[in-house]
XYZ file of C-alpha atoms in Angstrom:
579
model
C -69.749 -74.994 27.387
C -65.906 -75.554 28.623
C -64.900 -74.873 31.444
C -60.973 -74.386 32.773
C -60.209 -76.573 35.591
C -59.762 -75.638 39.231
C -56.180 -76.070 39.536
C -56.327 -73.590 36.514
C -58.240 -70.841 38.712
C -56.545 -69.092 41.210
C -57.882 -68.977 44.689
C -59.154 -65.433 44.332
C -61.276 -65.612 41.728
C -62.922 -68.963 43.167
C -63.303 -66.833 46.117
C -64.992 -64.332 43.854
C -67.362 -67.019 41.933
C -68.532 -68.801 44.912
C -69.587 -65.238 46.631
C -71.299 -64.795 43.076
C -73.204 -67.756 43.098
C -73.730 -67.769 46.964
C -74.954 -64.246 46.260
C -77.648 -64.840 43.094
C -78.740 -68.544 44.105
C -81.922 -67.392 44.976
C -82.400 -64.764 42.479
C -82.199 -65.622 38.446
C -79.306 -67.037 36.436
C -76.199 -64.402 36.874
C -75.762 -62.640 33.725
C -71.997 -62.758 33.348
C -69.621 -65.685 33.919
C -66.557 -64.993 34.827
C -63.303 -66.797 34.119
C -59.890 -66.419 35.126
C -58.017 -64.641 32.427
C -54.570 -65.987 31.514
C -51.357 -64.003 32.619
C -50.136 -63.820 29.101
C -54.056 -62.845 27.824
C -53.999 -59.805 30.315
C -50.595 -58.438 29.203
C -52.065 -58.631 25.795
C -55.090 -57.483 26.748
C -53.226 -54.364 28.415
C -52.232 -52.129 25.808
C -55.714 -52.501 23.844
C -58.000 -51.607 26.647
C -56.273 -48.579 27.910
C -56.092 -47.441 23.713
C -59.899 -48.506 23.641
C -60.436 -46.560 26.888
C -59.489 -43.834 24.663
C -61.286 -44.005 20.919
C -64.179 -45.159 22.728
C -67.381 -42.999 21.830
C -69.269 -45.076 24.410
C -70.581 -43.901 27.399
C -70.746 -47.393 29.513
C -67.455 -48.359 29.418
C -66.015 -49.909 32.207
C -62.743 -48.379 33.830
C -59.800 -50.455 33.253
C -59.693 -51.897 37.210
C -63.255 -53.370 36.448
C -62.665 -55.099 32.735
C -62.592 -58.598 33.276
C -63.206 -61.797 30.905
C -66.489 -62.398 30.388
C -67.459 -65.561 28.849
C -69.411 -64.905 25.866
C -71.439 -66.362 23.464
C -70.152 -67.323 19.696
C -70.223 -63.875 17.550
C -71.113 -61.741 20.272
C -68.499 -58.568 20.657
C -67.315 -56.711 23.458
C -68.601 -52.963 24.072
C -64.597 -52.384 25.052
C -63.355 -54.200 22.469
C -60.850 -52.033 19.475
C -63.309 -53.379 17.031
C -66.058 -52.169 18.970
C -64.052 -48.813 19.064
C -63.554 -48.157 15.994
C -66.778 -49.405 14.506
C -68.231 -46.572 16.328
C -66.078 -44.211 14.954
C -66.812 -44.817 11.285
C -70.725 -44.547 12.334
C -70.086 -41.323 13.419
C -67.994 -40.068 10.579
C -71.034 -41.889 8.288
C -73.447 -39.749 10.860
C -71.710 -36.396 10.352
C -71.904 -37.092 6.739
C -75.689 -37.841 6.188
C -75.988 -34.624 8.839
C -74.395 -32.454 6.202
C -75.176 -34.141 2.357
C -78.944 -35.248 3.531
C -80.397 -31.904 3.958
C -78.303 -30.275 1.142
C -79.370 -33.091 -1.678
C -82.939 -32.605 -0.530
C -83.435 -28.861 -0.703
C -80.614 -28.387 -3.965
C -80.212 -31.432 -6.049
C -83.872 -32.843 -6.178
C -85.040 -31.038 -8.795
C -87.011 -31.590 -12.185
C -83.408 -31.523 -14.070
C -82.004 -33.770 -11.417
C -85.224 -36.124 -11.663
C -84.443 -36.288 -15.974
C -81.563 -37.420 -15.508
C -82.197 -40.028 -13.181
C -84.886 -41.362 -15.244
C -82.394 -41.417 -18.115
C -79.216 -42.835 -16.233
C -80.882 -44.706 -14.148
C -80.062 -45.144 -10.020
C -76.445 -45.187 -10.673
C -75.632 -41.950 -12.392
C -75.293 -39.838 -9.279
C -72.096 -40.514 -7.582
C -73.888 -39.189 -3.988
C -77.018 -41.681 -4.457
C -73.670 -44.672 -4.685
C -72.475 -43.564 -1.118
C -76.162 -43.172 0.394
C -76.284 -46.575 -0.596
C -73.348 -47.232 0.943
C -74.473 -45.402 4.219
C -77.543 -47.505 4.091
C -75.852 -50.328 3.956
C -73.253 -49.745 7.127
C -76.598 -48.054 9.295
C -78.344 -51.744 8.661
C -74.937 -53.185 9.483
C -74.499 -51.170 12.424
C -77.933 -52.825 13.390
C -77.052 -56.044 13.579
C -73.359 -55.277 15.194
C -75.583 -54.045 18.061
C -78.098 -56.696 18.796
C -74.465 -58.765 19.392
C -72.862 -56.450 21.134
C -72.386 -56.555 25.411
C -73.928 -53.769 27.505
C -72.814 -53.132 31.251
C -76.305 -53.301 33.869
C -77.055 -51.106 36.548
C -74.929 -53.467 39.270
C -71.946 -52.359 36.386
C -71.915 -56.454 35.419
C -71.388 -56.979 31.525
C -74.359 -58.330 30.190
C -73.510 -60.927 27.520
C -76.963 -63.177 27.107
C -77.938 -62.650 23.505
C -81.928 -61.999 24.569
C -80.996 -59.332 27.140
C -78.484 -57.631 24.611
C -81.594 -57.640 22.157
C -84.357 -56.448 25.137
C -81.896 -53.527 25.980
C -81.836 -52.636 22.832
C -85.274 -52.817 21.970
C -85.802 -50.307 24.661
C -82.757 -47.701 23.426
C -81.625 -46.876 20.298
C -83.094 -49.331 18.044
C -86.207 -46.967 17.298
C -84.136 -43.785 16.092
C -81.406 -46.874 13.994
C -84.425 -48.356 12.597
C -85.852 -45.136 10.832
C -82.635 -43.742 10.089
C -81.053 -46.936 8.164
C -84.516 -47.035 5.664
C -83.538 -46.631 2.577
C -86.178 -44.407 1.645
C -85.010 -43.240 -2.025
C -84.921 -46.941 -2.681
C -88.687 -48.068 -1.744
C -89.624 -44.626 -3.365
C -87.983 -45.057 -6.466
C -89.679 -43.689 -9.548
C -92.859 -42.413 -8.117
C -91.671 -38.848 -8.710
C -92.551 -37.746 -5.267
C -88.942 -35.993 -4.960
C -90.057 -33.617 -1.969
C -91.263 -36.346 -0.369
C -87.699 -38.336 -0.506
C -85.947 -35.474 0.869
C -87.836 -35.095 3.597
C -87.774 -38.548 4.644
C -84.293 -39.072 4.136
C -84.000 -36.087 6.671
C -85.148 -38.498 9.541
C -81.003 -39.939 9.222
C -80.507 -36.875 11.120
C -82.310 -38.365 14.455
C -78.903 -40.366 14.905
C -77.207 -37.292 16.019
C -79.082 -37.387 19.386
C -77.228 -41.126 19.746
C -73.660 -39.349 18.808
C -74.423 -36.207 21.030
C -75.453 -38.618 23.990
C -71.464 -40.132 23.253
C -69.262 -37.216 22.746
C -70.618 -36.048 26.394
C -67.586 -37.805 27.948
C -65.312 -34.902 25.720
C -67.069 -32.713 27.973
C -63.870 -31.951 30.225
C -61.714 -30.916 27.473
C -62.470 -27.234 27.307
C -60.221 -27.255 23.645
C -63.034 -30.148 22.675
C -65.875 -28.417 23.330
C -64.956 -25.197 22.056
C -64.539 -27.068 18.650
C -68.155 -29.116 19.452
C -69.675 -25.903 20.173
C -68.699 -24.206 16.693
C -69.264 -27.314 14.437
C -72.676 -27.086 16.082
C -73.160 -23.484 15.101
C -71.523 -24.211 11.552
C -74.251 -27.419 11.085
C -77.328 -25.138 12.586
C -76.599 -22.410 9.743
C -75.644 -25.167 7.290
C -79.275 -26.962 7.550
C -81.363 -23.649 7.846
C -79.385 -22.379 4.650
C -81.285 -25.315 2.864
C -84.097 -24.645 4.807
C -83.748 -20.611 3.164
C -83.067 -22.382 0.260
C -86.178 -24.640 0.019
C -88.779 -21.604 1.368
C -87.855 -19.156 -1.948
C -87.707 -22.370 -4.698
C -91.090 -23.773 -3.383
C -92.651 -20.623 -3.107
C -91.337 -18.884 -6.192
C -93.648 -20.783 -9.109
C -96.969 -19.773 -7.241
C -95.413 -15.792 -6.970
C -97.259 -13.629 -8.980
C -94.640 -10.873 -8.645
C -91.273 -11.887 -8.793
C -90.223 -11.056 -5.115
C -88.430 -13.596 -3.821
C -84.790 -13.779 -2.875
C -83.947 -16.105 -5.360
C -85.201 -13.714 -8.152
C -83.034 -10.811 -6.284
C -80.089 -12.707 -6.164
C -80.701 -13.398 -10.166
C -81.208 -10.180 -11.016
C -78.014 -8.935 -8.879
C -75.600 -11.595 -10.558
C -77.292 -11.081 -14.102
C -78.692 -14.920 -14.333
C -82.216 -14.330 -14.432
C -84.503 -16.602 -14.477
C -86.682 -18.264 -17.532
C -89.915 -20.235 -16.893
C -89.058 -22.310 -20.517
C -85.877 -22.796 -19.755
C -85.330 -25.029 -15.874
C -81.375 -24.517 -16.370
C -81.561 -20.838 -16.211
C -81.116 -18.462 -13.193
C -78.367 -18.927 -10.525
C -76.116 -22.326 -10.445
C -76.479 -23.926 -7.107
C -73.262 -22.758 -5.580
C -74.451 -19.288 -5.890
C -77.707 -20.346 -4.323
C -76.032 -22.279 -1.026
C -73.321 -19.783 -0.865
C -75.695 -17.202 -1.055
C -78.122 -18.869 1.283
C -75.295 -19.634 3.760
C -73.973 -16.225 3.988
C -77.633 -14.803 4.806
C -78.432 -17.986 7.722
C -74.841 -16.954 9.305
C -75.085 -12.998 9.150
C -78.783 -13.672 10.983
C -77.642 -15.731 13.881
C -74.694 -13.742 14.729
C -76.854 -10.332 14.275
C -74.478 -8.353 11.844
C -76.657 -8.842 8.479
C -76.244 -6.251 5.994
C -79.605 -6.677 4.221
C -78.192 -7.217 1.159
C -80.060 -10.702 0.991
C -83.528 -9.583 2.885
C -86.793 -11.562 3.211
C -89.613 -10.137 1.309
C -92.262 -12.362 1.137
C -94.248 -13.457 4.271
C -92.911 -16.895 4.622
C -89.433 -15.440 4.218
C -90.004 -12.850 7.074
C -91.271 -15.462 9.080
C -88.849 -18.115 8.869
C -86.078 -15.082 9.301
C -88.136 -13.604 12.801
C -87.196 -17.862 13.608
C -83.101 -17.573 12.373
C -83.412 -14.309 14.884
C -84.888 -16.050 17.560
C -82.357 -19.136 17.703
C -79.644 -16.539 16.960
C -80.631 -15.045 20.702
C -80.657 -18.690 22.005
C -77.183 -19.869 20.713
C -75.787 -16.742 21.872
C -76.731 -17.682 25.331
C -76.136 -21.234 25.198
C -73.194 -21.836 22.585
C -70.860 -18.460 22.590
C -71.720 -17.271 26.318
C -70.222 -20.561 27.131
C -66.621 -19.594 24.946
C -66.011 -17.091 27.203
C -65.509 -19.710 30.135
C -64.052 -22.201 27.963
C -61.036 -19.773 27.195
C -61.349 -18.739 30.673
C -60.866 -22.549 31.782
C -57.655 -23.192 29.760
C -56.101 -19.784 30.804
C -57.356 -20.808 34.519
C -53.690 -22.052 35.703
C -52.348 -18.420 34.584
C -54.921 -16.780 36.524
C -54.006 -19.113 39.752
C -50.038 -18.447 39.628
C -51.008 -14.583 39.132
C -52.975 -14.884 42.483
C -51.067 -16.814 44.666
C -47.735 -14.426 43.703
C -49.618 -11.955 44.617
C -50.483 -13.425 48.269
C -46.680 -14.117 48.318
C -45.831 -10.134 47.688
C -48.414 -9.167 50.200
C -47.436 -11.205 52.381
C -43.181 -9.900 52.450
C -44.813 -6.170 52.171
C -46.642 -6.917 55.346
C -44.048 -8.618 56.712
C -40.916 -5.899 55.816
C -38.781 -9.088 54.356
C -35.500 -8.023 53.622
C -34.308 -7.907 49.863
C -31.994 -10.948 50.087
C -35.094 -13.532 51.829
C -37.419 -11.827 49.354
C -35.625 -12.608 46.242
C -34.888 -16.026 47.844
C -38.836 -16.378 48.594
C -40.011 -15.433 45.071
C -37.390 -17.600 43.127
C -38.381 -20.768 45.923
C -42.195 -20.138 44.720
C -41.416 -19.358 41.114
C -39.421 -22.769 40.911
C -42.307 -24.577 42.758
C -45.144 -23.575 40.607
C -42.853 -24.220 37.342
C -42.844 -27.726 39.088
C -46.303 -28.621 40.977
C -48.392 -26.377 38.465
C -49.585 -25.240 41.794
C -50.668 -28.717 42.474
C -50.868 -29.650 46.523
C -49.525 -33.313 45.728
C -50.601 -33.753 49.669
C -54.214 -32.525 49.416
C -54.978 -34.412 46.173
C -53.466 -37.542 47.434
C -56.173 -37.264 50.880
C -58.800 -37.583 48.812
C -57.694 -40.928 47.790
C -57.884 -44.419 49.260
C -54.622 -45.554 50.820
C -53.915 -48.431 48.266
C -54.548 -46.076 45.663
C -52.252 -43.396 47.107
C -49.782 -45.941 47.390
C -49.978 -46.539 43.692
C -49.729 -42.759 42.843
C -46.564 -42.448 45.378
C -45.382 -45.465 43.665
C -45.612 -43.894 40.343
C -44.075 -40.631 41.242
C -40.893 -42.360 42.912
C -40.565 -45.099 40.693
C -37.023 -43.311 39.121
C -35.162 -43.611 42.616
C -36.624 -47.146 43.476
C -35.558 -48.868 40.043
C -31.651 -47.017 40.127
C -31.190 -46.790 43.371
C -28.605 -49.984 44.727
C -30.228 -50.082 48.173
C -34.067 -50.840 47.280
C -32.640 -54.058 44.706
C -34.886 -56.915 45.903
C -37.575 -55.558 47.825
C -40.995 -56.825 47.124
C -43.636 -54.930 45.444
C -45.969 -54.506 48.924
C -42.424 -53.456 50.474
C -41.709 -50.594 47.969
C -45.056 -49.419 47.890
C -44.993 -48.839 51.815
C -41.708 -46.496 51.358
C -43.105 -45.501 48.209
C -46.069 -43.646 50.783
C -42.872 -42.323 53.134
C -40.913 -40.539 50.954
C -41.631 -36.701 49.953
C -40.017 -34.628 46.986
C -38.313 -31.051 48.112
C -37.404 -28.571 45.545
C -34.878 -26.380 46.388
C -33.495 -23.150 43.896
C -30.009 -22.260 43.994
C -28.416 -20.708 47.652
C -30.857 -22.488 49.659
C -29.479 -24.187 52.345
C -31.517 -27.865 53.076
C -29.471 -28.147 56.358
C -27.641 -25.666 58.337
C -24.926 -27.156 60.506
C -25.745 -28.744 64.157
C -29.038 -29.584 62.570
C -30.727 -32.992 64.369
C -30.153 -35.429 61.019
C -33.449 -36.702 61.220
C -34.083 -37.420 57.332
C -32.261 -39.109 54.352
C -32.159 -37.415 51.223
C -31.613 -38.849 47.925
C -30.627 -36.412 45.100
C -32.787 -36.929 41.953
C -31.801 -33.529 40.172
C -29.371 -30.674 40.485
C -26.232 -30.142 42.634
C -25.859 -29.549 46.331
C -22.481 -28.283 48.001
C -21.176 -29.394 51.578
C -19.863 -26.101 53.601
C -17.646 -26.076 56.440
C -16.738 -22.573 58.083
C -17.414 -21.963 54.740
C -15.237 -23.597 52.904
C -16.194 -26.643 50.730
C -15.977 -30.079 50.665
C -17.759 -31.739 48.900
C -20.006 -31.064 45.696
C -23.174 -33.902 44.820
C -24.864 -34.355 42.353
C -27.817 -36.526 40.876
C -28.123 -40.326 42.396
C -26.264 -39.413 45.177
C -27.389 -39.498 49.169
C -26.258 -37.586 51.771
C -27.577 -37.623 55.485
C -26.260 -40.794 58.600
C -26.169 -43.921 58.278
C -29.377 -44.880 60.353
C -28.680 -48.538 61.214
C -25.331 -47.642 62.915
C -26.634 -45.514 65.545
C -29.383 -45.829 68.199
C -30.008 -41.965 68.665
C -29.912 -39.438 65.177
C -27.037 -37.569 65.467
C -26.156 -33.772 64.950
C -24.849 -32.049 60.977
C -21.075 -31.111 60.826
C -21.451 -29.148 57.904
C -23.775 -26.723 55.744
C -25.906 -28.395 53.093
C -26.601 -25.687 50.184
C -28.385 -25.956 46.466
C -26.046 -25.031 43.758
C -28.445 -25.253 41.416
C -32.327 -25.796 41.548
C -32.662 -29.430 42.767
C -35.004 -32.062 43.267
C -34.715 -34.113 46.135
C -36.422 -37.389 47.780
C -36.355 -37.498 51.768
C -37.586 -40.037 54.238
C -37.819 -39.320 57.686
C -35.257 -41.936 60.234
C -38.595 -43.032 61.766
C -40.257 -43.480 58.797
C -37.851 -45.805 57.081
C -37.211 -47.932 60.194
C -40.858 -48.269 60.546
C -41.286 -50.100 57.128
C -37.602 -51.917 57.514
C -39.206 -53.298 60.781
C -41.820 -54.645 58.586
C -40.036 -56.678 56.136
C -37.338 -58.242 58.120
C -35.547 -59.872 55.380
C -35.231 -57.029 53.106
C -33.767 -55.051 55.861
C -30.085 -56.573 55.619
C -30.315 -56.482 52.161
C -30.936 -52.324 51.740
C -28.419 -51.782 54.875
C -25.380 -53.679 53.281
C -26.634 -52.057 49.773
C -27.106 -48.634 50.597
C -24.177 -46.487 50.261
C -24.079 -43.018 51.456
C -22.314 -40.381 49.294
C -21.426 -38.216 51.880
C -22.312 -38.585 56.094
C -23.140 -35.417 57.606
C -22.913 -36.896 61.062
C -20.902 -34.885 63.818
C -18.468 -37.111 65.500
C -18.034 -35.080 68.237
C -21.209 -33.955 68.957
C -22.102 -37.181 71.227
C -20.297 -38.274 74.159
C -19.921 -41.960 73.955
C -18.132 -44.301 75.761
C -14.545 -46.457 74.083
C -16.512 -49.553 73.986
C -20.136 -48.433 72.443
C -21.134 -49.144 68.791
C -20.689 -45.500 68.109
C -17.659 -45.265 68.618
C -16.095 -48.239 66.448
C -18.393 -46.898 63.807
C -15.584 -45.483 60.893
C -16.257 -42.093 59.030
C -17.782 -43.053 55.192
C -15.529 -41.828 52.631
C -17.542 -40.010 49.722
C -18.058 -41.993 46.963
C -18.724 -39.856 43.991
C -17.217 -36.191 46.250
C -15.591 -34.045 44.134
C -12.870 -32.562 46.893
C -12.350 -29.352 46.277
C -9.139 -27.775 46.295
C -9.777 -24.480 48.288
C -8.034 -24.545 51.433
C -7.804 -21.339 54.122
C -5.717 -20.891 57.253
C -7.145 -20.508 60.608
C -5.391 -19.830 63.635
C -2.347 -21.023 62.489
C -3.742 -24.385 61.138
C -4.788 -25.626 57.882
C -8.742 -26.806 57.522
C -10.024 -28.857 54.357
């Protein structure tokens, strides 16, 4: 076995193997090896496990912060691998098949005529005995595929050791593979014993309890599961249609008065039957169609009786269609109801906190004007959010994880923004966990003037206007930044203006204590986002701070807007002329 050298290894993962080994020295071999994957094999890698994540039907797959490179033995796969994936979804297109066609071929198409003609023809004459072949042939397949495929162990380590993939296995599925991949109508083959093939091609169906265990991670998709939940009622009345089927044509030859419901159904549709001749009586789409429509007006209770059971084993097996009618009423449709109620849940949320919000301004005696302004602010927000606290799901999170997620969600303003060019990834993920998104709708005012300008507010959407006495000065728009500039002044400083939402905006802020704090902790980008940033339009007062000729403040020069538009609306006052 080859192994990479160690100036090939970086000096976390040898970290990580020698706490491996330390750890299982006294215990048995490990049963994974790990190896230092490649940068260019994990941005490869990348895009196929988070699409195998995905088409994945198994249920022991490892999220994507645990995949690593195991190293494997020759013509052994990986559970995660896209082959793996979609390996396991032809199985389970091959399972739904042989869940439909086995019980149907068993109770209508192995009859005497059927049997003639396969004595005549031969094996080959039947186009659905070709793709049971066929099925056989991928369920032994599928065999061998998973005596060589990895499994991930209690301690979530993937388990690559050829004997322990074959002991787990053993112990699983291999059982319900085995007897579902005999090819039964093979090693049966001209001994004339057609009942007998049906019903043992029947035990295919035990692979379904292997596919049900794997669609359980669909679970959370209330859309999924409705559709799951009425395939599953569709299949039930499918197979106990055959079964209906199977009761009347094995019971019909030994009748000595023509009873059944296979006789009814001849004499309704004018096909009756003739013991001398096996062709007469119904074709067999009348039959399942027939049978179908009786198994599906039982279980959902609104039969007509125009297809009744009269003999005792047809009253019997019907009391049984009655019985699990009851139970999937309970278990499949009671559980619709809350399905549809889960994907209309969001609706039933915004309904409940607008009405908290109207209670509360009726309690309250809001005027008209702040009540408008209140139910636009929360109609905006919810449009937004989705009624999603961004702060409460964030706490429930580790802090290097809710860095990511901030990182994510403010990753527009840190790639266009000028001022954050150059700053590390550790450094951007610390003001990534500072900043906080405000919406605002149109007329509200995000700072009224002789305000403390103790934030920093980058514009991400809409446009804002700057009011003084009313009259304005400025108009912003997306990209720009309005607020102080921080590193020129020791103490924040007071607003000489009116900050109000044209439109409905999105903006990023960062509290002055805040962004100092993280500055303070990467020295060397600090110059760099000070001489970068550029502020659209400073909000500080002038005036509002005494200060002394020779003090920083006072040498500090007013920042002309960079992308203002001035406006042109000027008004007298007192004899002077204000902009």
């Amino acid at each position: 076995m080859r192994y990479r050298t160690i100036s090939q290894i970086p000096q976390f993962t040898l970290n990580f193997v020698e706490f491996n080994l330390e750890k299982h020295r006294s215990a048995s071999t490990t049963e994974i090896e790990i190896v230092a994957p490649s940068n260019a094999f994990e941005r490869t890698q990348n895009v196929t496990e988070k699409v195998t994540q995905v088409l994945s039907l198994g249920a022991d797959v490892l999220p994507e912060y645990k995949l690593q490179a195991p190293r494997i033995h020759r013509w052994t796969i990986l559970h995660y691998s896209p082959f793996k994936a979609v390996w396991d979804w032809l199985i389970l297109l091959l399972v739904i098949y042989t869940a439909v066609f086995t019980p149907y071929s068993a109770a209508f198409l192995l009859n005497d005529q059927e049997e003639e003609r396969t004595w005549e023809c031969g094996y080959s004459c039947n186009p659905l005995d070709i793709v049971d072949l066929i099925v056989d042939i991928m369920f032994i397949v599928d065999i061998v595929i998973n005596f060589r495929t990895t499994y991930v162990n209690a301690n979530d380590e993937v388990v690559s050791h050829p004997a322990k993939i074959a002991i787990h296995y053993f112990k699983g599925w291999f059982l319900i593979d085995m007897v579902a991949a005999i090819p039964f109508d093979l090693l049966i083959y001209r001994t004339g014993s057609d009942e007998l093939i049906g019903l043992l091609k029947t035990a295919r169906l035990l692979r379904l309890v292997r596919v049900a265990r794997k669609l359980d991670r669909y679970s959370e998709y209330g859309a999924a599961v409705l559709f799951l939940l009425m395939c599953t009622f569709a299949l039930i009345a499918h197979w106990l249609a055959c079964i209906w089927y199977a009761i009347g044509n094995v019971e019909r030859p030994y009748m000595e008065h023509k009873i059944g419901w296979l006789d009814n159904l001849a004499n309704q549709i004018g096909k009756s039957y003739n013991d001398t001749d096996m062709a007469s009586g119904p074709s067999i789409k009348d039959k399942y169609v027939t049978a179908l429509y009786f198994t599906f007006s039982s279980l959902t209770s609104v039969g007509f009786g125009n297809v009744s059971p009269n003999t005792n084993s047809e009253k019997i097996f019907s009391i049984c269609v009655m019985l699990i009618g009851s139970l999937m009423y309970a278990s499949i449709f009671g559980n619709v109801s809350a399905i549809i109620q889960r994907l209309y849940s969001g609706t039933a949320r915004y309904h409940t906190q607008m009405l908290r919000v109207k209670e509360f301004i009726r309690f309250h005696q809001i005027p008209n004007p702040l009540r408008q302004r209140l139910e636009e602010y929360f109609q905006h927000a919810w449009s937004y959010t989705n009624g999603i606290d961004m702060n409460a799901v964030l706490k429930g999170f580790p802090e290097c994880l809710q860095a990511d997620i901030c990182l994510h969600l403010n990753r527009t303003l840190l790639q266009n923004c000028k001022a954050f060019r150059g700053a590390t990834k550790g450094c951007l993920r610390a003001l990534a966990m500072k900043f906080k998104t405000t919406h605002a709708p149109p007329g509200d005012t995000l700072v009224h003037y002789g305000d403390v300008l103790t934030t920093l507010y980058f514009i991400s959407r809409g446009s804002i206007e700057i009011l003084r006495d009313d009259i304005v000065v400025a108009i912003l728009g997306k990209n720009d930044i309005f607020g102080e500039p921080i590193s020129l002044y020791a103490r924040p400083g007071k607003s000489n203006a009116d900050v109000r939402a044209l439109t409905y905006c999105d903006l990023h802020k960062i509290q002055r204590e805040d962004l100092l704090e993280v500055l303070d902790m990467y020295p060397t980008f600090s110059d760099c986002f000070w001489s970068n940033l550029e502020i659209t339009f400073n909000l500080r007062d002038a005036d509002s701070i005494p200060r002394s000729p020779g003090s920083a403040e006072y040498n500090c020069s007013y920042n002309k807007p960079r992308r203002c538009k001035q406006s042109g609306r000027r008004r007298k006052k007192h004899g002077k002329t204000i902009l």
